[in-house]
Short mmCIF file of C-alpha atoms in Angstrom, two decimals:
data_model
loop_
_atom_site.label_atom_id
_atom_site.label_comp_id
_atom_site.label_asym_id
_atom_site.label_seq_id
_atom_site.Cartn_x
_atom_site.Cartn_y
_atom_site.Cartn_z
CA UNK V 792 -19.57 -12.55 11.02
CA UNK V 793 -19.83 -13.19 7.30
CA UNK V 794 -17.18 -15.79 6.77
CA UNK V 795 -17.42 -15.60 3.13
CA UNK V 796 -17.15 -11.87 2.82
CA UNK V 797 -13.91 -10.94 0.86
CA UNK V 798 -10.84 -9.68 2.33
CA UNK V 799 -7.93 -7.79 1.85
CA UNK V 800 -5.08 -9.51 0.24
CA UNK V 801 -2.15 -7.93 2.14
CA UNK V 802 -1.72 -5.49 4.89
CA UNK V 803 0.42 -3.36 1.86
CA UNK V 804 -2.76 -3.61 -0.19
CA UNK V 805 -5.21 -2.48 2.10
CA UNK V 806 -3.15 0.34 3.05
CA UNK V 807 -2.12 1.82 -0.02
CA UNK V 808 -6.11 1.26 -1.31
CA UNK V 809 -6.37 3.75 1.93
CA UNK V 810 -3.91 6.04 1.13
CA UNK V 811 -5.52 6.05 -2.29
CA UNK V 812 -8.77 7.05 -0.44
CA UNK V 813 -7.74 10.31 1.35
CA UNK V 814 -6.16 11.63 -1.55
CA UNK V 815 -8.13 13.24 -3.46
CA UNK V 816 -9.15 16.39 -4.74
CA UNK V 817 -9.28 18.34 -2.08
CA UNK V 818 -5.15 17.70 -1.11
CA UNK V 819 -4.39 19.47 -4.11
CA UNK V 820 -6.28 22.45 -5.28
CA UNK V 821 -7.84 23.37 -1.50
CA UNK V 822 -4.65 22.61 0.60
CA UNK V 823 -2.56 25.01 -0.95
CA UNK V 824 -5.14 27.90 -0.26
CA UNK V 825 -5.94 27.04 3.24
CA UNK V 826 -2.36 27.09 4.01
CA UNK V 827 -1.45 30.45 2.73
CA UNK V 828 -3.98 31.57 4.65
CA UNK V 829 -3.26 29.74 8.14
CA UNK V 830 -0.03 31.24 8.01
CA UNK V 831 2.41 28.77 5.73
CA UNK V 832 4.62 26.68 7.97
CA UNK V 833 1.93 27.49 11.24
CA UNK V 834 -0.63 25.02 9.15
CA UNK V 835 0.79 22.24 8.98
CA UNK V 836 1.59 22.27 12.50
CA UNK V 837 -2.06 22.52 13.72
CA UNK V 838 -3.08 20.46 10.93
CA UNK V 839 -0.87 17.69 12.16
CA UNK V 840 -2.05 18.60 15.51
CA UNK V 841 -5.91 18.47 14.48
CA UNK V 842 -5.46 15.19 12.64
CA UNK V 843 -3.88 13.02 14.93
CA UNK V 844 -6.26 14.66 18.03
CA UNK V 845 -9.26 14.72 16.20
CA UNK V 846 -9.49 13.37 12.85
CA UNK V 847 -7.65 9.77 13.67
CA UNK V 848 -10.05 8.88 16.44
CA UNK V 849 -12.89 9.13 14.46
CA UNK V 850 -11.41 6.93 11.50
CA UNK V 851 -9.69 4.25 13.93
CA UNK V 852 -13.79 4.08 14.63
CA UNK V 853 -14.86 3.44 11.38
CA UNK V 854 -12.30 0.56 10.63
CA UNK V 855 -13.37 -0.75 13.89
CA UNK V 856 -17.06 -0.61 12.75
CA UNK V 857 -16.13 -2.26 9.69
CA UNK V 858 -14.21 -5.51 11.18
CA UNK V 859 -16.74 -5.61 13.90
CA UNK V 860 -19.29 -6.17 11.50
CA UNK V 861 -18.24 -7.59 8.50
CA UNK V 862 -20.75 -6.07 6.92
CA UNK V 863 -20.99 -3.01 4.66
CA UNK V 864 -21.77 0.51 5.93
CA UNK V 865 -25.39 0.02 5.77
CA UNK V 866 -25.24 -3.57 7.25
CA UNK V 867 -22.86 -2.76 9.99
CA UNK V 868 -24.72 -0.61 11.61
CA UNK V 869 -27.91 -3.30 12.10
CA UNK V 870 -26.16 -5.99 13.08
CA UNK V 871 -23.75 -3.85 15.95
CA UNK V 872 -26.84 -1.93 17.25
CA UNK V 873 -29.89 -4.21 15.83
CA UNK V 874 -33.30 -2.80 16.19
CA UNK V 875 -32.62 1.28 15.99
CA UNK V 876 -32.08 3.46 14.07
CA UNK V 877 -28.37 3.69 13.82
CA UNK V 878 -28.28 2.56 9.99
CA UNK V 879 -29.37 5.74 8.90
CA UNK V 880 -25.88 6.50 9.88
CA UNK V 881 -24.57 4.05 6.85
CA UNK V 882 -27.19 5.77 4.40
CA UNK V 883 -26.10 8.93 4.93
CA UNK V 884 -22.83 7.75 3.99
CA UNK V 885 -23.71 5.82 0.83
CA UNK V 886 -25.50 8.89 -0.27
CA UNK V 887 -22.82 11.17 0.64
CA UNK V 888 -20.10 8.42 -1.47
CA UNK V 889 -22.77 8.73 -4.39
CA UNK V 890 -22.91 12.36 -4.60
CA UNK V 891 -19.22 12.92 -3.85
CA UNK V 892 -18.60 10.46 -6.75
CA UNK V 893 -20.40 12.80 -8.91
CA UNK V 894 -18.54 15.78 -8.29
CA UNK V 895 -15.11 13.82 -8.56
CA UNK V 896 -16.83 12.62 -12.08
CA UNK V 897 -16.89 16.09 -12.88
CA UNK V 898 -13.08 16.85 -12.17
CA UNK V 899 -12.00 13.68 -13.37
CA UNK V 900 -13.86 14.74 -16.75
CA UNK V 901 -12.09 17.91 -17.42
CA UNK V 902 -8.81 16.11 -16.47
CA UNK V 903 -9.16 13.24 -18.83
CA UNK V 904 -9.93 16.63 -21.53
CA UNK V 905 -6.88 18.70 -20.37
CA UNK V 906 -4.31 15.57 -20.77
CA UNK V 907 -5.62 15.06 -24.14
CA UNK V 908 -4.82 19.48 -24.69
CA UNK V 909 -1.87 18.87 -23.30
CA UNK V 910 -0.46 16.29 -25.23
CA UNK V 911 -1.77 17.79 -28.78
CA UNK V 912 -0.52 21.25 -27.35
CA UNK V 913 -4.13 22.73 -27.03
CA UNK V 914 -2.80 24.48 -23.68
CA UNK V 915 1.04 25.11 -24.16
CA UNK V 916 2.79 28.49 -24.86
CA UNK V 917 -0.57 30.71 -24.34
CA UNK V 918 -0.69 33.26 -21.47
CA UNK V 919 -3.35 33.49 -18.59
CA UNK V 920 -6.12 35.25 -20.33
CA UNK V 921 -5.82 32.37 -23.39
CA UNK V 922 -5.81 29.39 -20.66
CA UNK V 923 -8.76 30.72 -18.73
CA UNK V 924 -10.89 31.23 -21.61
CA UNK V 925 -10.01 27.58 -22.80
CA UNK V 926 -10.95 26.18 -19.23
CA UNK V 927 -14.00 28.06 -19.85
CA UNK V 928 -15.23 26.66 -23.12
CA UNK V 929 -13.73 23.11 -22.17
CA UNK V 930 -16.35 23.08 -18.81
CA UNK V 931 -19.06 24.83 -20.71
CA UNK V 932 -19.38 22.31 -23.61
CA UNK V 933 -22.12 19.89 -22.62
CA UNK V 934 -20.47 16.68 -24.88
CA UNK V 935 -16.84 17.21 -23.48
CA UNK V 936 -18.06 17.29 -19.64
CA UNK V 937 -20.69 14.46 -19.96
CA UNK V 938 -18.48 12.26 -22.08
CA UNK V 939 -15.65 13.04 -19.14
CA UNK V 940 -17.68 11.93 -16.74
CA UNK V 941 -19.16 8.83 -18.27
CA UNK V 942 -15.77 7.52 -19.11
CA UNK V 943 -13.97 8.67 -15.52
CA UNK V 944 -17.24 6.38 -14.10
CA UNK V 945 -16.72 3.65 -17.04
CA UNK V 946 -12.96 3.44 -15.36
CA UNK V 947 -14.28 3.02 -12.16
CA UNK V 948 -16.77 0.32 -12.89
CA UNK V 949 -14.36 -1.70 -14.39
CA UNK V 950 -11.93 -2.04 -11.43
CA UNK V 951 -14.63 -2.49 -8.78
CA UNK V 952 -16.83 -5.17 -10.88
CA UNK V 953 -13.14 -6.93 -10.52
CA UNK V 954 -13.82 -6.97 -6.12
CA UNK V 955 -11.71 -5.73 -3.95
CA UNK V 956 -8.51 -8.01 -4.04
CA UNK V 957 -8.49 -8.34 -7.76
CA UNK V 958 -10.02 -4.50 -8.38
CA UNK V 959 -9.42 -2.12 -5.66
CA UNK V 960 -6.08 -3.53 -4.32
CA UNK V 961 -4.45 -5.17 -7.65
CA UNK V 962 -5.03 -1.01 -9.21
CA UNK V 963 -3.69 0.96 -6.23
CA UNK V 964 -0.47 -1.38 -5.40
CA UNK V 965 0.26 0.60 -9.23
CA UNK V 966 -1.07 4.06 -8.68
CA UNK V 967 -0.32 4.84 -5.60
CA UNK V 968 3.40 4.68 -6.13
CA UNK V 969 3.24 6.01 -9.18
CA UNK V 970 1.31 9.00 -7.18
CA UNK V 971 4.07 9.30 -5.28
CA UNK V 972 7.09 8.96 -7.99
CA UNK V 973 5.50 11.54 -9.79
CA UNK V 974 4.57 14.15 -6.90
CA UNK V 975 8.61 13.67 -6.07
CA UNK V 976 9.34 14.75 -9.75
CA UNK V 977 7.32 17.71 -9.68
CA UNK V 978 8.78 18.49 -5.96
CA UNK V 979 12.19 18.41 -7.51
CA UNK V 980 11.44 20.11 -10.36
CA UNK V 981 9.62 23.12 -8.59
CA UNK V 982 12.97 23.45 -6.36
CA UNK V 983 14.66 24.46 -9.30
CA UNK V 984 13.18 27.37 -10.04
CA UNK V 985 14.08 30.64 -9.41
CA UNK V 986 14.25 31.86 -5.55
CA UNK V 987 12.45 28.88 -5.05
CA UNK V 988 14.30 27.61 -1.92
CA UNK V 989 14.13 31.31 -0.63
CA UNK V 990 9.78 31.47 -1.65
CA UNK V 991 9.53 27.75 -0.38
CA UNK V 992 10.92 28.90 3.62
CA UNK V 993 9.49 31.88 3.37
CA UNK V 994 6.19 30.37 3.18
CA UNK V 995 7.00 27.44 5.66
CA UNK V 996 8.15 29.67 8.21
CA UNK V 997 5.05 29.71 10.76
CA UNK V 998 3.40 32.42 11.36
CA UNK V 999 1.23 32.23 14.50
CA UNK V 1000 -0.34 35.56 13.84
CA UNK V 1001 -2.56 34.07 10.89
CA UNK V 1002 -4.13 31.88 13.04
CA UNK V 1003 -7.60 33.03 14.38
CA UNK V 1004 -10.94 31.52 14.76
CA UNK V 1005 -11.67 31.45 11.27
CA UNK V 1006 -8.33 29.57 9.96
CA UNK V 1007 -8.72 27.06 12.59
CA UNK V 1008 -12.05 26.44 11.28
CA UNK V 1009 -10.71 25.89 7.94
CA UNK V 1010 -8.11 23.50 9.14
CA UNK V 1011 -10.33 21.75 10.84
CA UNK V 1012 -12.13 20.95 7.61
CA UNK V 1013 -9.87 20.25 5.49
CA UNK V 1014 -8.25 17.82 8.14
CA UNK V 1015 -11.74 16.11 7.94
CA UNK V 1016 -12.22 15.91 4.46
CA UNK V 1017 -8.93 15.11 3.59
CA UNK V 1018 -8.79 12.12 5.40
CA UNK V 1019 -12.11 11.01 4.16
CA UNK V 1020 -14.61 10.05 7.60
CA UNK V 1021 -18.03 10.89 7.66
CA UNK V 1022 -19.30 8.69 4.93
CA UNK V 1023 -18.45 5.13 5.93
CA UNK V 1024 -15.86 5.02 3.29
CA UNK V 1025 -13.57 3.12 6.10
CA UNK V 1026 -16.67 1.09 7.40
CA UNK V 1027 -16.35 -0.29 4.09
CA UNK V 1028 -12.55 -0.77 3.97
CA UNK V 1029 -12.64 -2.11 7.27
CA UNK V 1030 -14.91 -4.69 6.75
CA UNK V 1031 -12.21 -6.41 4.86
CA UNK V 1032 -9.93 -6.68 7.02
CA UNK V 1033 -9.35 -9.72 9.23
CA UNK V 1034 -7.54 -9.83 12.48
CA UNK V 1035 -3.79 -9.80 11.84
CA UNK V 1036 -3.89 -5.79 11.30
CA UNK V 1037 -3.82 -3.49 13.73
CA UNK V 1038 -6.22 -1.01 13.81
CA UNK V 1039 -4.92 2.17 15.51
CA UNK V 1040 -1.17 1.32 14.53
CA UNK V 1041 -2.16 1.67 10.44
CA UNK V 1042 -4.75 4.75 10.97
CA UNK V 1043 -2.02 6.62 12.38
CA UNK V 1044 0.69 5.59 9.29
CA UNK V 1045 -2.09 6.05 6.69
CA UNK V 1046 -2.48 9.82 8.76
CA UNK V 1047 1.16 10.55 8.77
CA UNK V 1048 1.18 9.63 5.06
CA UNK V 1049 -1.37 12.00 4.27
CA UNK V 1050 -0.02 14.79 6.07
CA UNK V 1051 3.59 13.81 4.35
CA UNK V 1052 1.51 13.99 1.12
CA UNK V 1053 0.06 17.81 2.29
CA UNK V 1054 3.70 18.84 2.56
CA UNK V 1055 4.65 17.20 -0.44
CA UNK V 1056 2.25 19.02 -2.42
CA UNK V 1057 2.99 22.34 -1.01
CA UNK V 1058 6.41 21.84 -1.97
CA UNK V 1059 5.67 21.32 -5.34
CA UNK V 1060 3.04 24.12 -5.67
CA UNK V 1061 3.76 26.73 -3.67
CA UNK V 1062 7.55 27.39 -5.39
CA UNK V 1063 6.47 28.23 -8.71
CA UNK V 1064 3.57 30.16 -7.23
CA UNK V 1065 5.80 32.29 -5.14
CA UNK V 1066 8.45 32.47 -7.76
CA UNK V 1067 5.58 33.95 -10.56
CA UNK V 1068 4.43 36.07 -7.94
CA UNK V 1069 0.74 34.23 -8.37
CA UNK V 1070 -1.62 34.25 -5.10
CA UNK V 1071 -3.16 30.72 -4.40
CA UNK V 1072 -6.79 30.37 -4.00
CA UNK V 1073 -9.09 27.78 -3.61
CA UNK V 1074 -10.77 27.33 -6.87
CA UNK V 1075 -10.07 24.66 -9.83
CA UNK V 1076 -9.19 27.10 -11.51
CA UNK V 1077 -5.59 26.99 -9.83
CA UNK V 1078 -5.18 23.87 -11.72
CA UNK V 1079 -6.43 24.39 -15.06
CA UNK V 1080 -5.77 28.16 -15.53
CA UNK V 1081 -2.56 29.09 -12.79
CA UNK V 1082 -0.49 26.14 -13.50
CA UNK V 1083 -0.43 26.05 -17.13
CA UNK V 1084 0.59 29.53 -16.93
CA UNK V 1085 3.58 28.52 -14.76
CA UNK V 1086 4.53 25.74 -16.80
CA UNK V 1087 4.55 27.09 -19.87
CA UNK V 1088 6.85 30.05 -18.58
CA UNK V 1089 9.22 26.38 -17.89
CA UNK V 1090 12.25 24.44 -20.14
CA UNK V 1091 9.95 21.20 -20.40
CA UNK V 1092 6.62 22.77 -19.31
CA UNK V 1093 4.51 20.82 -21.44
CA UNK V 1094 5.97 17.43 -20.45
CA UNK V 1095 5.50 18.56 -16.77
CA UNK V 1096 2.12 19.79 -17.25
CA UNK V 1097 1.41 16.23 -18.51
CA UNK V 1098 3.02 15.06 -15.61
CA UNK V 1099 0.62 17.47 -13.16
CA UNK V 1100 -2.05 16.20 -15.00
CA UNK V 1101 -1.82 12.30 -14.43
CA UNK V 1102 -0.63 12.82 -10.79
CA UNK V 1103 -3.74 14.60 -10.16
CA UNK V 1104 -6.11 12.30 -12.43
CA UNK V 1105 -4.37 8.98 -10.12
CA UNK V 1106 -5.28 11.34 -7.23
CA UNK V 1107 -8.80 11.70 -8.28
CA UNK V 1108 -9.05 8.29 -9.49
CA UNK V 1109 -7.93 5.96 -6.44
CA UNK V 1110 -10.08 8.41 -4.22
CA UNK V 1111 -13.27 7.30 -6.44
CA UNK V 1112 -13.00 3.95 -6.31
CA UNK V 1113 -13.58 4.51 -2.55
CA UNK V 1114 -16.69 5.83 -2.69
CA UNK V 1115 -18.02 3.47 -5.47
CA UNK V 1116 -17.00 0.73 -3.32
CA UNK V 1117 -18.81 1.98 -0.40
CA UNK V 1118 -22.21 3.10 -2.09
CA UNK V 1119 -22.01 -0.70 -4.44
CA UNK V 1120 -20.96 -2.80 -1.27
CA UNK V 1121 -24.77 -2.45 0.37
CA UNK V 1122 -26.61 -3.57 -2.55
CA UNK V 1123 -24.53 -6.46 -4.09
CA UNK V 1124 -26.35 -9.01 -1.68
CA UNK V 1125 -29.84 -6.76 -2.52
CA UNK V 1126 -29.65 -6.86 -6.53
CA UNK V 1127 -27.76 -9.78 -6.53
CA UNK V 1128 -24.22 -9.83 -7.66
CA UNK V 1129 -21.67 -7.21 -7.55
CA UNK V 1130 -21.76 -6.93 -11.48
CA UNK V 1131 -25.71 -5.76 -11.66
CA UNK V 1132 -24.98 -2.91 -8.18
CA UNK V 1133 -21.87 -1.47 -9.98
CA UNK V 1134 -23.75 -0.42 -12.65
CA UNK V 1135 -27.16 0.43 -10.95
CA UNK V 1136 -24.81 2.39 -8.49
CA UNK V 1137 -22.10 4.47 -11.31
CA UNK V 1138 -25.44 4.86 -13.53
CA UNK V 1139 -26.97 6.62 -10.33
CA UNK V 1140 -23.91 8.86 -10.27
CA UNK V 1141 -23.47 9.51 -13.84
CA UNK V 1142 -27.33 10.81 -13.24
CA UNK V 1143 -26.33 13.32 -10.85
CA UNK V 1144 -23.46 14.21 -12.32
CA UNK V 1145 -24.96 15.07 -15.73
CA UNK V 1146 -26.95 18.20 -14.57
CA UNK V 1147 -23.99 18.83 -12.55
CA UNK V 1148 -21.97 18.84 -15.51
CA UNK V 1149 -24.05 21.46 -17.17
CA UNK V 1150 -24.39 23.84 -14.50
CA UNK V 1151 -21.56 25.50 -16.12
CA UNK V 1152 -22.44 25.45 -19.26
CA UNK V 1153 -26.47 25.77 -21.09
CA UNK V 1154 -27.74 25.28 -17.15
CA UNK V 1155 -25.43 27.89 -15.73
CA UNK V 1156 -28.70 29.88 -15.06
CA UNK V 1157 -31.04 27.44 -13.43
CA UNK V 1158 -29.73 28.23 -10.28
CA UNK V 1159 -31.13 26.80 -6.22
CA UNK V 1160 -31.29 29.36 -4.13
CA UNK V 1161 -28.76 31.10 -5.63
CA UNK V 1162 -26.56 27.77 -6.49
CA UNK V 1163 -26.07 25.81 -9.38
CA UNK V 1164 -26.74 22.12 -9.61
CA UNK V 1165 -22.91 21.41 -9.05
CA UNK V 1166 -22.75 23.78 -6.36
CA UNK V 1167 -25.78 22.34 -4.31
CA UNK V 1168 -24.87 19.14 -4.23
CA UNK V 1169 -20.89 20.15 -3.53
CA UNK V 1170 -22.19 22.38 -0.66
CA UNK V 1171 -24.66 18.99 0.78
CA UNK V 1172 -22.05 16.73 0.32
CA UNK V 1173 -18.72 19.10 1.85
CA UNK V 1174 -20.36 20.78 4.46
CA UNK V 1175 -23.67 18.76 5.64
CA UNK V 1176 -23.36 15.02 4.89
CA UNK V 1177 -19.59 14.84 5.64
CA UNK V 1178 -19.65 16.04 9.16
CA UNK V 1179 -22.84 15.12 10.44
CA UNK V 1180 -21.67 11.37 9.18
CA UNK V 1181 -18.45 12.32 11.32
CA UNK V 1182 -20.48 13.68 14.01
CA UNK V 1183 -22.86 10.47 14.19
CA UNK V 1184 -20.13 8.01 13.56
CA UNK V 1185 -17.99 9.20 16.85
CA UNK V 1186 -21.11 9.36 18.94
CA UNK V 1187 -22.22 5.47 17.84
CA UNK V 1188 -18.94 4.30 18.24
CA UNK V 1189 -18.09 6.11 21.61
CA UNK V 1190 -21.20 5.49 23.43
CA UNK V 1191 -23.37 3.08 21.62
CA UNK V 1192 -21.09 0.31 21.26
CA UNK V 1193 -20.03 -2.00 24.17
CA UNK V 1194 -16.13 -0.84 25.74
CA UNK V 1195 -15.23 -4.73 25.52
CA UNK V 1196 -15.96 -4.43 22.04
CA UNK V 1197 -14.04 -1.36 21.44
CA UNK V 1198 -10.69 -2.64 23.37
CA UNK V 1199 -11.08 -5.48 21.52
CA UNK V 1200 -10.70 -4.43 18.26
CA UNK V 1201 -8.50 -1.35 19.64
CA UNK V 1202 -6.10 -4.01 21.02
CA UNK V 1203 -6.03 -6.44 18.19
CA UNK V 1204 -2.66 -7.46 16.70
CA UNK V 1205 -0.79 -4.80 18.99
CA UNK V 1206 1.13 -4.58 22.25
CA UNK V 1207 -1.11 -1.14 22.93
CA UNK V 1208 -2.32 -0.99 26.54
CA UNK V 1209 -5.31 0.07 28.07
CA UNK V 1210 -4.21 3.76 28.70
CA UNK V 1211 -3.68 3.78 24.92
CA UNK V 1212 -7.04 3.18 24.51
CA UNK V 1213 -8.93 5.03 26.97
CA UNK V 1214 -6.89 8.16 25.17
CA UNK V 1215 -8.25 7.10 22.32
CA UNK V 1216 -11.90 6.95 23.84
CA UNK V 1217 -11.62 10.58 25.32
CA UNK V 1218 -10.92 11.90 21.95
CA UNK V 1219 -13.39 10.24 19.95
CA UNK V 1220 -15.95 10.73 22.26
CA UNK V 1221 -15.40 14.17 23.81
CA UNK V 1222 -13.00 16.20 21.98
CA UNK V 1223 -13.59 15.29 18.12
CA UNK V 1224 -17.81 15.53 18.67
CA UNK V 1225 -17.25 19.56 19.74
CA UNK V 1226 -14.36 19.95 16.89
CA UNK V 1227 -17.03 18.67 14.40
CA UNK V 1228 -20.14 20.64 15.89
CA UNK V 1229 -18.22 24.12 15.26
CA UNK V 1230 -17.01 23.24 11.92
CA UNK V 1231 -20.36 22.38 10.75
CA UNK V 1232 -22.22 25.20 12.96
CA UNK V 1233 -19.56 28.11 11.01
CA UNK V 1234 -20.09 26.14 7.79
CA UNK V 1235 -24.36 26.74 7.64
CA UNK V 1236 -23.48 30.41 8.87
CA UNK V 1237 -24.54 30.15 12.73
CA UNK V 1238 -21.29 31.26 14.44
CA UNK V 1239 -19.80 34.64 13.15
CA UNK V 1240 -16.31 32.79 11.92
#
């Protein structure tokens, strides 16, 4: 055990830093499509279902991978299973953090550019047509996405060079609340709309008949990725933890919390969809283009817009400081300080994310087969790296490391029993490894759903 390894300051701090992992972008603009497709109010019960079942094994794993060790997600793997291969497990997940980064760069780039519209009126009282042409030539000009990026990256150097007491955990005790202040705002302001109430049970009224093969599938992923396993992030995280935190008892409140956050969101989405008459679908363009239009059709759009805007920005934000922190953590010891990795590391994603960048704009024809740049690595990083790293992660965990080891951890700082925990093993070991394999089997096009 690395006695000298920093921790978490507070049990409050590592759990809002965790909250402010799993939500990112992917709560917000692909939630609201997935569940108007699973059949409104019939999602959230199977994705409650899925997350607790499936999901929560696999991340109670990673923490316990990451206090085991005390190591980051490279290093834990050596040290728990020394002499195999198991490491490339960690790898996979640093790359998968580094390329993930990228993307969120991306986003995080046009959102820094749309509050600025927003607040100089750039956006405001212009129809559909106006706003999607703007989100066009705002993603399409090379200096406004790069710079975007650079600075969203520039941001999240400068909180982890700080560590994780002073950086990661000082910065999301203040977003993270401010997340959720603001998400209750727009909640309450999108129940004031029109036949809002009426849109808002209409859509949360289950409908069982939506649910086929195909739905499941995509509940099953976004469970996954909204809750962030499969690249080590929580190796990371739980390597900071020391032994007055229960494992299993704050992976299930950080899961409830996310799907509270789900519903949250869809209450503050779906009314003013509904009440426009507007169709969700997964795309950004539901944020730039579909929203404006909403709000600007609103007494106090703009200033709600604004609103949108930094809610989604603290969103993207607290989820990349995750994934820094868990591509950085592997090489401090290896370049030798945390100040020299942090910027080896965010100049290795501002890399990738500059040809990312201009795939859509002057690269928007150099295309992979058939992909753009932002689009390949999106597509590596979603629907490869992400559950094969969840895949791996429940195998290791499940069968490579010792039961003693596992109860352990499982049982540390909790009055859970031992038919708690073999639950817990039958899940991670059984159920989520075939949940995983057909997500990632319909994802590369092998099963017909």
């Amino acid at each position: 055990m690395d006695t000298n390894r920093e921790q978490w300051g507070s049990k409050l701090g590592f759990t809002l830093a965790s909250v402010g992992a799993v939500i990112g972008i992917g709560a917000i603009w692909k939630m609201p499509y997935i569940a108007s497709k699973a059949g409104g109010g019939s999602f959230f019960i199977i994705f409650l279902l899925i997350t607790f079942i499936v999901v929560l094994p696999i991340l109670i794993g990673e923490y316990i991978v990451g206090r085991a060790s005390q190591r980051d997600a490279i290093s834990a793997y050596k040290v728990l299973a020394p002499k195999t291969h198991w490491n490339w497990v960690g790898k996979l997940g640093v790359l998968g953090s580094i390329l993930v980064l990228a993307i969120y760069s991306i986003v995080g780039g046009w959102i820094i550019a749309y509050i600025i519209k927003a607040l100089t009126g750039a956006v405001s009282h212009i129809d559909e047509g106006q706003l999607a042409l703007q989100f066009g030539l705002t993603t399409a000009n090379s200096a406004t996405a790069i710079a975007g990026a650079a600075i969203f990256i520039l941001l999240n150097i400068v909180i982890v060079l700080q560590g994780v007491n002073k950086g990661i955990e000082r910065i999301s005790k203040i977003t993270v609340p401010i997340l959720f202040i603001l998400l209750i705002f727009l909640t309450i302001l999108s129940l004031t709309l029109s036949n809002a109430v009426e849109g808002l049970a209409h859509f949360l009224k289950p409908d069982f008949s939506a649910i086929n093969s195909k739905t499941i599938i995509l509940i099953l992923g976004q469970s996954f990725f909204s809750m962030s396993v499969g690249i080590s992030l929580m190796v990371t995280y739980g390597s900071y933890l020391n032994d007055d935190i229960s494992i299993p008892k704050v992976s299930a409140f950080i899961a409830l919390l996310n799907v509270l956050i789900s519903m949250l969101v869809a209450v503050a989405i779906f009314p003013a969809l509904f009440s426009f008459g507007v169709e969700p679908y997964a795309d950004s363009g539901i944020l730039f283009v579909v929203l404006p239009s909403i709000f600007n059709r609103l007494s106090f759009g703009s200033f709600a817009f604004v609103v949108f805007l930094v809610l989604f920005f603290i969103a993207t934000f607290s989820s990349s400081l995750s994934l820094l922190e868990t591509a950085v953590a592997p090489f401090v010891k290896r370049l030798g300080s945390r100040t020299f990795a942090t910027w080896v590391i965010g100049g290795i994603a501002l890399l990738i994310a500059i040809p990312a960048a201009l795939s859509f704009g002057s690269w928007s024809n150099f295309t992979i087969f058939g992909f753009t740049i932002f689009e390949v690595i999106d597509y590596v990083a979603s629907n490869i790296i992400l559950p094969l790293g969840a895949l791996l992660t429940a195998l290791f965990v499940g069968f490579r490391l010792p039961r003693k080891l596992l109860l352990d951890e499982f049982t540390k700082s909790s009055n859970l029993g031992k038919k708690t925990f073999f639950i817990w093993l039958l899940s991670l070991k059984y159920i989520a490894p075939i949940a995983i394999i057909l997500i990632f089997l319909s994802a590369i096009g092998v099963l017909p759903f």
